[in-house]
XYZ file of C-alpha atoms in Angstrom:
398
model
C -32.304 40.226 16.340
C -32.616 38.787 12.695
C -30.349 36.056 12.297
C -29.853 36.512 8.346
C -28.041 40.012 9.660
C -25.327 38.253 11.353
C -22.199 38.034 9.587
C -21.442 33.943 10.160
C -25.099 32.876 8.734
C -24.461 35.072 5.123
C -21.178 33.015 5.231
C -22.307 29.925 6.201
C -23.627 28.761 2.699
C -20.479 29.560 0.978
C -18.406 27.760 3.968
C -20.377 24.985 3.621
C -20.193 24.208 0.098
C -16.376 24.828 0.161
C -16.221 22.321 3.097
C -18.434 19.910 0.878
C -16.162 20.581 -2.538
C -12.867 19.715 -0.520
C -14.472 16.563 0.899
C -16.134 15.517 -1.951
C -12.170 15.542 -3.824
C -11.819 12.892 -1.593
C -13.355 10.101 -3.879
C -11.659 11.228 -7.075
C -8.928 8.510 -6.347
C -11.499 5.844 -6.269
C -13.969 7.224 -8.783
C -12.141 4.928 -12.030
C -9.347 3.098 -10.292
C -7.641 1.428 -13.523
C -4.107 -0.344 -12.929
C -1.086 1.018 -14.911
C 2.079 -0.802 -14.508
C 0.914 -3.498 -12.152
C 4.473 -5.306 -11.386
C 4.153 -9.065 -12.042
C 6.690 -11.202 -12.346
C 7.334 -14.069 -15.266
C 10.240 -17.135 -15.005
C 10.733 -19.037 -18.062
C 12.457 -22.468 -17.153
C 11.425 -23.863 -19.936
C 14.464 -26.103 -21.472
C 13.092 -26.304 -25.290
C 13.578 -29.738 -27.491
C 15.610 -30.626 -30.590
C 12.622 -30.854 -33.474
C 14.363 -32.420 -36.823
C 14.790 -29.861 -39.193
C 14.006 -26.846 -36.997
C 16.337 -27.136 -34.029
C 15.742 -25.722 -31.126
C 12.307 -25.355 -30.702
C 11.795 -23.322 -26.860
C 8.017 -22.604 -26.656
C 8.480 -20.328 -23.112
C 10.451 -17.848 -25.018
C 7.467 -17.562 -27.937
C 5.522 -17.146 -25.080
C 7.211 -14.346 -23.787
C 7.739 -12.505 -26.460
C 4.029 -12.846 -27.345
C 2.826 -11.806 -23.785
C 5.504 -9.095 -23.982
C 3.849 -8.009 -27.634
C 0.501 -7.897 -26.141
C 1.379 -5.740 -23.422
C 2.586 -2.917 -25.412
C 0.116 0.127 -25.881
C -0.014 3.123 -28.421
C -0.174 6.704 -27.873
C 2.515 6.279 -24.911
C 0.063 5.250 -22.381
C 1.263 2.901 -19.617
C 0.219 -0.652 -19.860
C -1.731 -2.288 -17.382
C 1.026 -4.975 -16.230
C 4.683 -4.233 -16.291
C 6.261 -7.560 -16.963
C 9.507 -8.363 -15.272
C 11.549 -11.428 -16.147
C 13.130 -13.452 -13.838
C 15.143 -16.014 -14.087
C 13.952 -18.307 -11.807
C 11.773 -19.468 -9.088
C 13.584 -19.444 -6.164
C 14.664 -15.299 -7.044
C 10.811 -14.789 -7.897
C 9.958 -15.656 -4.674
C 12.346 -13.566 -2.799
C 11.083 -10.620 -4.671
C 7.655 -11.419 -3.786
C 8.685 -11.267 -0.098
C 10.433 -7.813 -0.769
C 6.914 -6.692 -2.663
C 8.522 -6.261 -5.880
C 5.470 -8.472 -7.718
C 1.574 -8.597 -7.202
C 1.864 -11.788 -8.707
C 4.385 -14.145 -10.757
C 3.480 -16.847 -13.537
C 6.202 -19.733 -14.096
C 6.680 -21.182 -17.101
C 7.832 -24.871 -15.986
C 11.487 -26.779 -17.765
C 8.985 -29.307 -19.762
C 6.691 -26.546 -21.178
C 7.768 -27.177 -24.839
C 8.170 -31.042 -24.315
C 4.636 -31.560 -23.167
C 3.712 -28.969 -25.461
C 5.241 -31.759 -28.080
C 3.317 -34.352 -26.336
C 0.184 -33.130 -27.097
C 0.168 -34.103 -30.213
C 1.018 -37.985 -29.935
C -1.107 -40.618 -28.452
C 0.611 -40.504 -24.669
C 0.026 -36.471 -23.981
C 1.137 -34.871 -21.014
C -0.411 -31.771 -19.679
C 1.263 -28.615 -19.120
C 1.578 -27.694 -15.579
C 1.534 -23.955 -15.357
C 2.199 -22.027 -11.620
C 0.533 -18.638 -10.565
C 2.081 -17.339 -7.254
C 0.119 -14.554 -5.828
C 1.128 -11.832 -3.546
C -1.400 -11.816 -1.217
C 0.236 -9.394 1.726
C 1.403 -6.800 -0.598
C -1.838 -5.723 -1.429
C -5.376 -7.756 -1.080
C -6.810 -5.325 -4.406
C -3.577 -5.412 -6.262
C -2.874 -9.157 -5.829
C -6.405 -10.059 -6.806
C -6.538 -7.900 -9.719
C -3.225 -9.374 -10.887
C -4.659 -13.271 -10.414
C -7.354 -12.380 -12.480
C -5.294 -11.726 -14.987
C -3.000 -13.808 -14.966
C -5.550 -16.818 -14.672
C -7.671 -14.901 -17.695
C -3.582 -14.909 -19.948
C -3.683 -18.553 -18.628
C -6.990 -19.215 -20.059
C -6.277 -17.310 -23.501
C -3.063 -19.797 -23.903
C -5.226 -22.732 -23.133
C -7.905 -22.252 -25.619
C -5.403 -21.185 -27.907
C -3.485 -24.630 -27.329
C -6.337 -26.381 -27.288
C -7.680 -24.963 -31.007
C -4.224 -25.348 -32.708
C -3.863 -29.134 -31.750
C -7.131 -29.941 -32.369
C -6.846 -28.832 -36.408
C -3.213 -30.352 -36.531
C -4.679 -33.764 -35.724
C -7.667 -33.253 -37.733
C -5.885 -33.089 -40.662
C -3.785 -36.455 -39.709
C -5.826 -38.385 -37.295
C -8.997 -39.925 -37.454
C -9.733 -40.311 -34.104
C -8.035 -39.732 -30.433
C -8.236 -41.570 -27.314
C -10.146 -40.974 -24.082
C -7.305 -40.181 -22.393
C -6.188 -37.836 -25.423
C -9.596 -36.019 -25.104
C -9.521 -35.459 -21.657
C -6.191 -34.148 -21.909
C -6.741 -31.841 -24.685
C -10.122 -30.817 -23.319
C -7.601 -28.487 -20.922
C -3.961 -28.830 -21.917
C -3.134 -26.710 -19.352
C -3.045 -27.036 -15.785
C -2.987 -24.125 -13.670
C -1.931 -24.060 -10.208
C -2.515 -20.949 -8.181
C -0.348 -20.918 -4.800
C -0.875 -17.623 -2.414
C 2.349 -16.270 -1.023
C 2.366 -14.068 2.217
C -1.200 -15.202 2.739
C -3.542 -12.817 4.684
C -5.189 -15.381 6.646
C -7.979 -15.593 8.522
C -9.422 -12.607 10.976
C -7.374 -9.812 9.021
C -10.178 -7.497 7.725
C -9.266 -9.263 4.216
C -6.094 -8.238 4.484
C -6.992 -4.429 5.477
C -5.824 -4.836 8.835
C -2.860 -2.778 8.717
C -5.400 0.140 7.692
C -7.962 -0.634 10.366
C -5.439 -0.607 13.126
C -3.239 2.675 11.727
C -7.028 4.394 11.023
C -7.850 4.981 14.960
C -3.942 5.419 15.718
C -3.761 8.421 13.759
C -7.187 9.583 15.230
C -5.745 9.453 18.624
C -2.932 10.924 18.144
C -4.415 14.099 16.443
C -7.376 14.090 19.670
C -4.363 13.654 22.058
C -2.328 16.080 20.650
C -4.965 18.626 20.776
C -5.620 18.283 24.437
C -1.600 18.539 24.980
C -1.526 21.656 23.061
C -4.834 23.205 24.955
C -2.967 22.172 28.764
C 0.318 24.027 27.012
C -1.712 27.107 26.205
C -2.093 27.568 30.162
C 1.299 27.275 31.340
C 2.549 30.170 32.433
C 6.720 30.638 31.016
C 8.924 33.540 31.405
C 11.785 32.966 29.380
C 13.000 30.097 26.926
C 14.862 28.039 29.799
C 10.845 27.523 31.238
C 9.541 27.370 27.658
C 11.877 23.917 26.913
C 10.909 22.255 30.400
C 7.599 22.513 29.088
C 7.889 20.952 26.302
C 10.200 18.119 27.568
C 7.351 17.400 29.611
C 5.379 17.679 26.625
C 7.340 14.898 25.121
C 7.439 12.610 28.642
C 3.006 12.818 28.167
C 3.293 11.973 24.422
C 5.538 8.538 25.725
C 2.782 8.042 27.838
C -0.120 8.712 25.871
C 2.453 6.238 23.251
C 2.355 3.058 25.369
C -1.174 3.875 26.578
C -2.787 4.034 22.982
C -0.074 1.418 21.334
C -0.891 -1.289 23.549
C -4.374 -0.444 23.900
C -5.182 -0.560 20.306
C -3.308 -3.674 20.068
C -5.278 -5.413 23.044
C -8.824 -3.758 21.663
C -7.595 -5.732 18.149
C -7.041 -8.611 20.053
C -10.272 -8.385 22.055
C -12.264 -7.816 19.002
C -10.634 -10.882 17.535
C -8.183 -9.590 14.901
C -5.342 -12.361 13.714
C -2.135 -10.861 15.168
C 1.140 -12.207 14.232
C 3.094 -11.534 17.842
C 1.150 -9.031 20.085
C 4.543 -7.384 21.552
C 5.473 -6.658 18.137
C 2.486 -5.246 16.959
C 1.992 -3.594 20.246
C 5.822 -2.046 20.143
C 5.137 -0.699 16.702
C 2.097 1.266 17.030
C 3.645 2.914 20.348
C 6.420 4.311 18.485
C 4.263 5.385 15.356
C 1.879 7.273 17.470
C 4.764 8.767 19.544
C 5.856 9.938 16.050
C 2.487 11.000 14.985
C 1.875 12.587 17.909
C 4.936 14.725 18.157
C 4.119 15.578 14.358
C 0.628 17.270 15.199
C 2.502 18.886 18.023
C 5.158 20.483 16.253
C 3.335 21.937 13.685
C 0.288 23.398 16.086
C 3.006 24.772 18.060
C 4.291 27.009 15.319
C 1.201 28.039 13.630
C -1.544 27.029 16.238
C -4.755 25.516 16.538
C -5.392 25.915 12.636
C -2.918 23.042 12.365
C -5.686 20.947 13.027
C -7.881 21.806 9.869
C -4.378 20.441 8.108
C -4.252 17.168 9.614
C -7.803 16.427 9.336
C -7.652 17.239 6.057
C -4.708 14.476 5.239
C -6.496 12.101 7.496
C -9.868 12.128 4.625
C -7.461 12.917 1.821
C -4.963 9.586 2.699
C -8.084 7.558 4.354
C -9.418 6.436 0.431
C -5.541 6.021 -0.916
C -3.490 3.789 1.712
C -5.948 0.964 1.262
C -5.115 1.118 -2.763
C -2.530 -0.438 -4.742
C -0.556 2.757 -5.782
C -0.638 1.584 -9.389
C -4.518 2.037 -9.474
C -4.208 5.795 -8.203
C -4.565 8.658 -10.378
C -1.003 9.909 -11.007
C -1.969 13.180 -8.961
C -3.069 11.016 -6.058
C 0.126 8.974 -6.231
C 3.018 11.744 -6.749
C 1.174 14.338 -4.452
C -0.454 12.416 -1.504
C 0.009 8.906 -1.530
C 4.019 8.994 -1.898
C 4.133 11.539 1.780
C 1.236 10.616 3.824
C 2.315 9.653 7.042
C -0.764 7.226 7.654
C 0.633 5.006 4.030
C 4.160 4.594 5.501
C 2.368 3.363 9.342
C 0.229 1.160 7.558
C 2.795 -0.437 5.204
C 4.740 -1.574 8.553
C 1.927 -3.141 9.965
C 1.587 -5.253 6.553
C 5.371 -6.331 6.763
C 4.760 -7.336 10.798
C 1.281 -8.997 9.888
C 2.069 -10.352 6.161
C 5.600 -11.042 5.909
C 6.888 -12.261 8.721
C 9.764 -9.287 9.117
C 8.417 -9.076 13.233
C 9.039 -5.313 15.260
C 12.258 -4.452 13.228
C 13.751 -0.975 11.626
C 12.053 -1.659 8.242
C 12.149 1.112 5.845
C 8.350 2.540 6.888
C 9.668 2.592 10.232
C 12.819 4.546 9.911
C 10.845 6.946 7.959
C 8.449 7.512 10.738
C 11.641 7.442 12.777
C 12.926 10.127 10.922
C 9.345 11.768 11.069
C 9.354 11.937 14.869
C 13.184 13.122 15.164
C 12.331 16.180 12.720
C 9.263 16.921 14.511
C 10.706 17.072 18.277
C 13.514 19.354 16.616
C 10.786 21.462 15.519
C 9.319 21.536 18.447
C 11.959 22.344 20.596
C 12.305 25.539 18.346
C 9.369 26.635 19.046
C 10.428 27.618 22.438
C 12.751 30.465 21.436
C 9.464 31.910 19.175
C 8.541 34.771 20.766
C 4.722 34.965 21.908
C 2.335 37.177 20.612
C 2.176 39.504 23.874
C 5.822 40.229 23.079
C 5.410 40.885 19.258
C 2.818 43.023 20.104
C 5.109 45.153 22.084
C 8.306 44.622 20.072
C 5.780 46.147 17.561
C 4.606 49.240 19.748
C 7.478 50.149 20.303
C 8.875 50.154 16.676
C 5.497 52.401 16.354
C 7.201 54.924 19.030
């Protein structure tokens, strides 16, 4: 028999290259990732000074408005950083621990008076403070320090130049300690809040632990759905027994993978922040997961794996990525649902910000996620099977 006469091998090149196509969409998120709106904070405590004949003189504001100035773009595009004034430290920093801010940059009280300084023979350096928001995102929060410490940079060079011809046109010659201090009049100190640690994939560990949880639970679903297939039920009554039992194997399969994944972390020698909370999270998310994959194959079959495969390579690339770098299709269409984005971001609250096992917002979303799922699953059991459609339908043929 020629095998170029069968019907799958004339198909197979078009299959494959459709297969390949749909894959390949896959790296459009990270093919340019360019940062639009990056939220980063700025305080301004600087105080100002009384200068004779020009009054208050506040050099944090000028700052401001100039960093705000430089910000803007033309043709309506988005900016790369979306500044956000606060009004002080102590508020800055709570936002940072709600992930409001990659980053913040404080401005300190005696910005314009050392600013002042600079100029006499007893300068004083300006002390400037970068925060970083390490936990919220390792990509985001290192793209946002390098910018802030390259702004940083730009202001000292351009403090450095403008002194520099001031005094040349009134001084003869500076001190050592002068030079030294206007070699860098500004001193930048760079302070990482919600550190990632040590042992924590770089701060990816939230992905590499919600990665094989999702993985499992589409595998273990699967084999659920195949055992279903060959119970034998009569009416509805037998068709809801099932699948409460259904939902007593997913509980087990829950505490079975959730604890194992958290002791195979462990084992491997991943930084965890409390075991029992890590271990407590990941059994409810796959419960949730799991009763997600099951729902859906149990309404339109085994073609509902194809569609959770296909969000697991689609979401893989994205949940590791600040949304602000993503392509807007990539955020509004797949980033902003996937359930894998909301498992991982409560694994980076457990391991980054100290909020422990608690009902965080990505966890009453997958909450919500599993309640849905086991209604529509439940459903399922007054859907009549295909046997009986087929005879519903031969007899409407009579």
């Amino acid at each position: 028999m020629n095998l170029f006469k069968q019907k799958q091998a004339i198909l197979a090149p078009i299959l494959v290259l459709v297969v390949a196509i749909i894959f390949s969409l896959t790296l459009a998120s990270s093919v340019n990732p360019t940062p639009k709106n990056l939220p980063i904070a700025i305080v301004n405590e600087d105080q100002g000074i009384q200068v004779p004949s020009k009054g208050t003189v506040n050099i944090g504001d000028m700052m401001v408005a100039k960093i705000n100035a430089l910000s803007k773009t033309k043709n309506g595009e988005k900016p790369a950083i979306k500044w956000i004034q606060v009004s002080s430290e102590e508020k800055v920093r709570k936002g940072l621990n709600n992930q409001k801010y990659y980053a913040a940059l404080i401005l300190p009280n005696d910005l314009s008076k050392n600013q002042a300084s600079l100029k006499t023979a007893n300068p004083s350096p300006i002390t400037m403070k970068i925060l970083v928001n390490q936990g919220k995102n390792t990509n985001g929060s290192t793209m946002a320090s390098q910018m802030l410490t390259h702004l940083v940079e730009n202001l000292n060079l351009t403090i450095h130049t403008e002194i520099f011809n001031e005094l040349k046109k009134s001084v003869r010659s500076i001190s050592v300690n002068q030079a030294e201090v206007l070699a860098n009049p500004i001193i930048t100190k760079v302070e990482n809040v919600n550190a990632i640690g040590t042992h924590t994939a770089n701060g990816n560990a939230p992905i590499s632990l919600i990665t094989p949880l999702w993985m499992s639970s589409l595998i273990g679903a699967v084999i659920v759905f195949l055992a279903k297939k060959k119970t034998v039920t009569s009416n509805s009554i037998s068709k809801l027994k099932v699948i409460f039992e259904q939902l007593l194997l997913g509980v087990v399969l829950s505490f079975l993978i959730g604890f194992g994944i958290t002791l195979m972390a462990k084992w491997i020698g991943f930084t965890l922040p409390n075991f029992l909370d890590v271990a407590l999270y990941l059994t409810i998310t796959y419960f949730c997961f799991h009763i997600l994959i099951s729902a859906v194959m149990s309404w339109i079959g085994f073609g509902g794996v194809g569609i959770f495969a296909l969000i697991f390579f689609f979401s893989g690339s994205l949940i590791g990525m600040p949304k602000e770098l993503l392509p807007t299709f990539s955020k509004d269409w797949i980033y902003s649902w996937v359930p894998m984005r909301f498992g991982a971001d409560g694994l980076r609250e457990i391991f980054y910000f100290d909020k422990g096992f608690s009902m965080s917002h990505p966890l009453s979303i997958i909450i919500w996620i599993g309640i849905i799922s086991i209604i529509v699953l439940s459903l399922s059991a007054f859907k009549p099977r295909k046997e009986e459609l087929n005879h519903i339908e031969a007899v409407a043929m009579k």
